[in-house]
Amino acid sequence: MTTNTPFRSGQNAPRARRGTRSLAVVAGAAAALLAWLVTAKLAGTPLDVRTGSGEAVQSVGVAAVVVAAVTAGLGGWASLAVLERLVPARARAVWTALAVVVLVLSLAGPLDQGTTTGAKAGLVGLHLVTGMVLVPALARTAARR
């Protein structure tokens, strides 16, 4: 019987896990960038948000999208690594549940700060696309013991 445990043991397992997690972070950022291009450039939806306590409006640009996606990916990676040390047998399940909760909570930002319905929808879409790449890709790399 074979099981799908690519990172279970062996000397190269940590290196392979790092490589796969790095690719997951890059894929999450690439997905966010693609979603931004489709939403902001092809569809022409202005992704504007209200900033601070005032009514200042700022456009969400490509740099903000990529930095946010990479930050989310690295945060997910770090939290998964911590859970693998604290609860190794359940790290994947706990991390996946935590990641989904964080993704849902992150939707409050665009829903609250988006200036138009289109901006809100576009920004929510960016969050969901990034999450739909990062969550399964990182969960798949969880060490199995």
PDB file of C-alpha atoms in Angstrom:
ATOM      1  CA  MET A   1       0.000   0.000   0.000  1.00  0.00           C
ATOM      2  CA  THR A   2       1.347   3.432  -0.867  1.00  0.00           C
ATOM      3  CA  THR A   3       0.453   6.690   0.743  1.00  0.00           C
ATOM      4  CA  ASN A   4       0.864  10.250  -0.390  1.00  0.00           C
ATOM      5  CA  THR A   5       3.500  11.340   2.123  1.00  0.00           C
ATOM      6  CA  PRO A   6       6.167  13.111   0.100  1.00  0.00           C
ATOM      7  CA  PHE A   7       7.726  14.792   3.146  1.00  0.00           C
ATOM      8  CA  ARG A   8       7.426  12.080   5.761  1.00  0.00           C
ATOM      9  CA  SER A   9      11.058  11.242   6.326  1.00  0.00           C
ATOM     10  CA  GLY A  10      14.472  11.312   4.854  1.00  0.00           C
ATOM     11  CA  GLN A  11      17.349  13.709   4.791  1.00  0.00           C
ATOM     12  CA  ASN A  12      15.963  15.813   1.927  1.00  0.00           C
ATOM     13  CA  ALA A  13      12.453  16.225   3.356  1.00  0.00           C
ATOM     14  CA  PRO A  14      13.009  19.663   4.957  1.00  0.00           C
ATOM     15  CA  ARG A  15      14.663  20.975   1.789  1.00  0.00           C
ATOM     16  CA  ALA A  16      11.852  19.636  -0.411  1.00  0.00           C
ATOM     17  CA  ARG A  17       9.259  21.108   1.965  1.00  0.00           C
ATOM     18  CA  ARG A  18      10.941  24.537   1.836  1.00  0.00           C
ATOM     19  CA  GLY A  19      11.055  24.407  -1.940  1.00  0.00           C
ATOM     20  CA  THR A  20       7.414  23.441  -2.241  1.00  0.00           C
ATOM     21  CA  ARG A  21       6.335  26.075   0.260  1.00  0.00           C
ATOM     22  CA  SER A  22       8.365  28.705  -1.592  1.00  0.00           C
ATOM     23  CA  LEU A  23       6.569  27.755  -4.785  1.00  0.00           C
ATOM     24  CA  ALA A  24       3.231  28.011  -2.978  1.00  0.00           C
ATOM     25  CA  VAL A  25       4.042  31.573  -1.867  1.00  0.00           C
ATOM     26  CA  VAL A  26       5.116  32.527  -5.387  1.00  0.00           C
ATOM     27  CA  ALA A  27       1.994  30.894  -6.861  1.00  0.00           C
ATOM     28  CA  GLY A  28      -0.220  32.798  -4.409  1.00  0.00           C
ATOM     29  CA  ALA A  29       1.409  36.084  -5.422  1.00  0.00           C
ATOM     30  CA  ALA A  30       1.145  35.207  -9.117  1.00  0.00           C
ATOM     31  CA  ALA A  31      -2.546  34.364  -8.730  1.00  0.00           C
ATOM     32  CA  ALA A  32      -3.166  37.665  -6.933  1.00  0.00           C
ATOM     33  CA  LEU A  33      -1.294  39.556  -9.639  1.00  0.00           C
ATOM     34  CA  LEU A  34      -3.285  37.834 -12.377  1.00  0.00           C
ATOM     35  CA  ALA A  35      -6.560  38.580 -10.598  1.00  0.00           C
ATOM     36  CA  TRP A  36      -5.514  42.230 -10.201  1.00  0.00           C
ATOM     37  CA  LEU A  37      -4.642  42.463 -13.896  1.00  0.00           C
ATOM     38  CA  VAL A  38      -7.998  41.010 -14.929  1.00  0.00           C
ATOM     39  CA  THR A  39      -9.965  43.152 -12.486  1.00  0.00           C
ATOM     40  CA  ALA A  40      -8.146  46.479 -12.630  1.00  0.00           C
ATOM     41  CA  LYS A  41      -6.751  46.511 -16.148  1.00  0.00           C
ATOM     42  CA  LEU A  42      -8.891  44.266 -18.353  1.00  0.00           C
ATOM     43  CA  ALA A  43     -12.245  44.910 -16.681  1.00  0.00           C
ATOM     44  CA  GLY A  44     -11.284  48.478 -15.798  1.00  0.00           C
ATOM     45  CA  THR A  45     -12.615  48.303 -12.244  1.00  0.00           C
ATOM     46  CA  PRO A  46     -10.952  50.928 -10.056  1.00  0.00           C
ATOM     47  CA  LEU A  47      -9.748  49.183  -6.914  1.00  0.00           C
ATOM     48  CA  ASP A  48      -9.953  52.194  -4.617  1.00  0.00           C
ATOM     49  CA  VAL A  49     -10.074  52.066  -0.836  1.00  0.00           C
ATOM     50  CA  ARG A  50     -10.670  54.614   1.902  1.00  0.00           C
ATOM     51  CA  THR A  51      -7.604  54.951   4.083  1.00  0.00           C
ATOM     52  CA  GLY A  52      -7.289  55.989   7.695  1.00  0.00           C
ATOM     53  CA  SER A  53     -10.084  57.599   9.606  1.00  0.00           C
ATOM     54  CA  GLY A  54     -10.630  60.235   6.936  1.00  0.00           C
ATOM     55  CA  GLU A  55     -12.086  60.003   3.525  1.00  0.00           C
ATOM     56  CA  ALA A  56      -8.733  59.856   1.718  1.00  0.00           C
ATOM     57  CA  VAL A  57      -8.913  57.442  -1.213  1.00  0.00           C
ATOM     58  CA  GLN A  58      -6.026  55.312  -2.394  1.00  0.00           C
ATOM     59  CA  SER A  59      -5.853  53.057  -5.421  1.00  0.00           C
ATOM     60  CA  VAL A  60      -4.672  49.494  -4.794  1.00  0.00           C
ATOM     61  CA  GLY A  61      -1.755  48.977  -7.139  1.00  0.00           C
ATOM     62  CA  VAL A  62       0.296  46.041  -8.274  1.00  0.00           C
ATOM     63  CA  ALA A  63       2.955  46.479  -5.564  1.00  0.00           C
ATOM     64  CA  ALA A  64       0.386  46.408  -2.765  1.00  0.00           C
ATOM     65  CA  VAL A  65      -1.207  43.291  -4.209  1.00  0.00           C
ATOM     66  CA  VAL A  66       2.062  41.378  -4.535  1.00  0.00           C
ATOM     67  CA  VAL A  67       3.368  42.473  -1.113  1.00  0.00           C
ATOM     68  CA  ALA A  68       0.085  41.516   0.563  1.00  0.00           C
ATOM     69  CA  ALA A  69       0.001  38.100  -1.122  1.00  0.00           C
ATOM     70  CA  VAL A  70       3.637  37.327  -0.276  1.00  0.00           C
ATOM     71  CA  THR A  71       3.077  38.478   3.312  1.00  0.00           C
ATOM     72  CA  ALA A  72       0.021  36.227   3.609  1.00  0.00           C
ATOM     73  CA  GLY A  73       1.949  33.304   2.155  1.00  0.00           C
ATOM     74  CA  LEU A  74       4.924  33.764   4.468  1.00  0.00           C
ATOM     75  CA  GLY A  75       2.608  34.180   7.450  1.00  0.00           C
ATOM     76  CA  GLY A  76       0.840  30.966   6.506  1.00  0.00           C
ATOM     77  CA  TRP A  77       4.157  29.177   6.118  1.00  0.00           C
ATOM     78  CA  ALA A  78       5.389  30.393   9.511  1.00  0.00           C
ATOM     79  CA  SER A  79       2.187  29.455  11.312  1.00  0.00           C
ATOM     80  CA  LEU A  80       2.231  25.991   9.718  1.00  0.00           C
ATOM     81  CA  ALA A  81       5.845  25.475  10.823  1.00  0.00           C
ATOM     82  CA  VAL A  82       4.933  26.454  14.400  1.00  0.00           C
ATOM     83  CA  LEU A  83       1.961  24.080  14.427  1.00  0.00           C
ATOM     84  CA  GLU A  84       4.146  21.255  13.088  1.00  0.00           C
ATOM     85  CA  ARG A  85       6.277  21.641  16.205  1.00  0.00           C
ATOM     86  CA  LEU A  86       3.427  22.135  18.680  1.00  0.00           C
ATOM     87  CA  VAL A  87       0.868  19.609  17.410  1.00  0.00           C
ATOM     88  CA  PRO A  88       2.673  17.520  14.790  1.00  0.00           C
ATOM     89  CA  ALA A  89      -0.043  14.894  14.413  1.00  0.00           C
ATOM     90  CA  ARG A  90      -2.793  17.465  13.777  1.00  0.00           C
ATOM     91  CA  ALA A  91      -0.832  20.365  12.273  1.00  0.00           C
ATOM     92  CA  ARG A  92      -2.419  20.093   8.839  1.00  0.00           C
ATOM     93  CA  ALA A  93      -6.009  20.025  10.090  1.00  0.00           C
ATOM     94  CA  VAL A  94      -5.482  22.775  12.656  1.00  0.00           C
ATOM     95  CA  TRP A  95      -3.598  24.962  10.184  1.00  0.00           C
ATOM     96  CA  THR A  96      -6.211  24.523   7.445  1.00  0.00           C
ATOM     97  CA  ALA A  97      -9.014  25.520   9.798  1.00  0.00           C
ATOM     98  CA  LEU A  98      -6.998  28.495  11.040  1.00  0.00           C
ATOM     99  CA  ALA A  99      -6.157  29.568   7.480  1.00  0.00           C
ATOM    100  CA  VAL A 100      -9.792  29.476   6.399  1.00  0.00           C
ATOM    101  CA  VAL A 101     -10.843  31.525   9.436  1.00  0.00           C
ATOM    102  CA  VAL A 102      -8.122  34.105   8.709  1.00  0.00           C
ATOM    103  CA  LEU A 103      -9.183  34.252   5.059  1.00  0.00           C
ATOM    104  CA  VAL A 104     -12.820  34.854   5.991  1.00  0.00           C
ATOM    105  CA  LEU A 105     -11.834  37.520   8.522  1.00  0.00           C
ATOM    106  CA  SER A 106      -9.608  39.212   5.936  1.00  0.00           C
ATOM    107  CA  LEU A 107     -12.676  39.894   3.811  1.00  0.00           C
ATOM    108  CA  ALA A 108     -13.781  42.536   6.312  1.00  0.00           C
ATOM    109  CA  GLY A 109     -11.076  44.894   5.017  1.00  0.00           C
ATOM    110  CA  PRO A 110     -12.250  45.120   1.416  1.00  0.00           C
ATOM    111  CA  LEU A 111     -15.915  45.093   2.411  1.00  0.00           C
ATOM    112  CA  ASP A 112     -15.374  47.979   4.803  1.00  0.00           C
ATOM    113  CA  GLN A 113     -12.808  50.038   2.910  1.00  0.00           C
ATOM    114  CA  GLY A 114     -13.769  49.561  -0.736  1.00  0.00           C
ATOM    115  CA  THR A 115     -15.160  52.782  -2.203  1.00  0.00           C
ATOM    116  CA  THR A 116     -17.626  51.216  -4.636  1.00  0.00           C
ATOM    117  CA  THR A 117     -19.438  47.933  -5.034  1.00  0.00           C
ATOM    118  CA  GLY A 118     -17.097  47.070  -7.897  1.00  0.00           C
ATOM    119  CA  ALA A 119     -14.032  47.836  -5.799  1.00  0.00           C
ATOM    120  CA  LYS A 120     -15.373  45.747  -2.929  1.00  0.00           C
ATOM    121  CA  ALA A 121     -16.121  42.817  -5.228  1.00  0.00           C
ATOM    122  CA  GLY A 122     -12.745  43.067  -6.925  1.00  0.00           C
ATOM    123  CA  LEU A 123     -10.830  43.239  -3.664  1.00  0.00           C
ATOM    124  CA  VAL A 124     -12.786  40.351  -2.159  1.00  0.00           C
ATOM    125  CA  GLY A 125     -11.963  38.424  -5.320  1.00  0.00           C
ATOM    126  CA  LEU A 126      -8.247  39.131  -4.850  1.00  0.00           C
ATOM    127  CA  HIS A 127      -8.408  37.792  -1.293  1.00  0.00           C
ATOM    128  CA  LEU A 128     -10.304  34.670  -2.339  1.00  0.00           C
ATOM    129  CA  VAL A 129      -8.073  33.878  -5.321  1.00  0.00           C
ATOM    130  CA  THR A 130      -4.957  34.226  -3.205  1.00  0.00           C
ATOM    131  CA  GLY A 131      -6.455  32.078  -0.450  1.00  0.00           C
ATOM    132  CA  MET A 132      -7.653  29.423  -2.896  1.00  0.00           C
ATOM    133  CA  VAL A 133      -4.048  28.998  -4.016  1.00  0.00           C
ATOM    134  CA  LEU A 134      -2.240  29.351  -0.694  1.00  0.00           C
ATOM    135  CA  VAL A 135      -4.444  27.268   1.599  1.00  0.00           C
ATOM    136  CA  PRO A 136      -4.394  23.971  -0.308  1.00  0.00           C
ATOM    137  CA  ALA A 137      -0.820  24.425  -1.527  1.00  0.00           C
ATOM    138  CA  LEU A 138       0.590  25.022   1.945  1.00  0.00           C
ATOM    139  CA  ALA A 139      -1.678  22.453   3.639  1.00  0.00           C
ATOM    140  CA  ARG A 140      -0.408  19.839   1.219  1.00  0.00           C
ATOM    141  CA  THR A 141       3.155  20.389   2.511  1.00  0.00           C
ATOM    142  CA  ALA A 142       2.367  19.700   6.162  1.00  0.00           C
ATOM    143  CA  ALA A 143       4.689  17.124   7.647  1.00  0.00           C
ATOM    144  CA  ARG A 144       2.942  13.853   8.368  1.00  0.00           C
ATOM    145  CA  ARG A 145       4.102  11.855  11.341  1.00  0.00           C
TER     146      ARG A 145
END
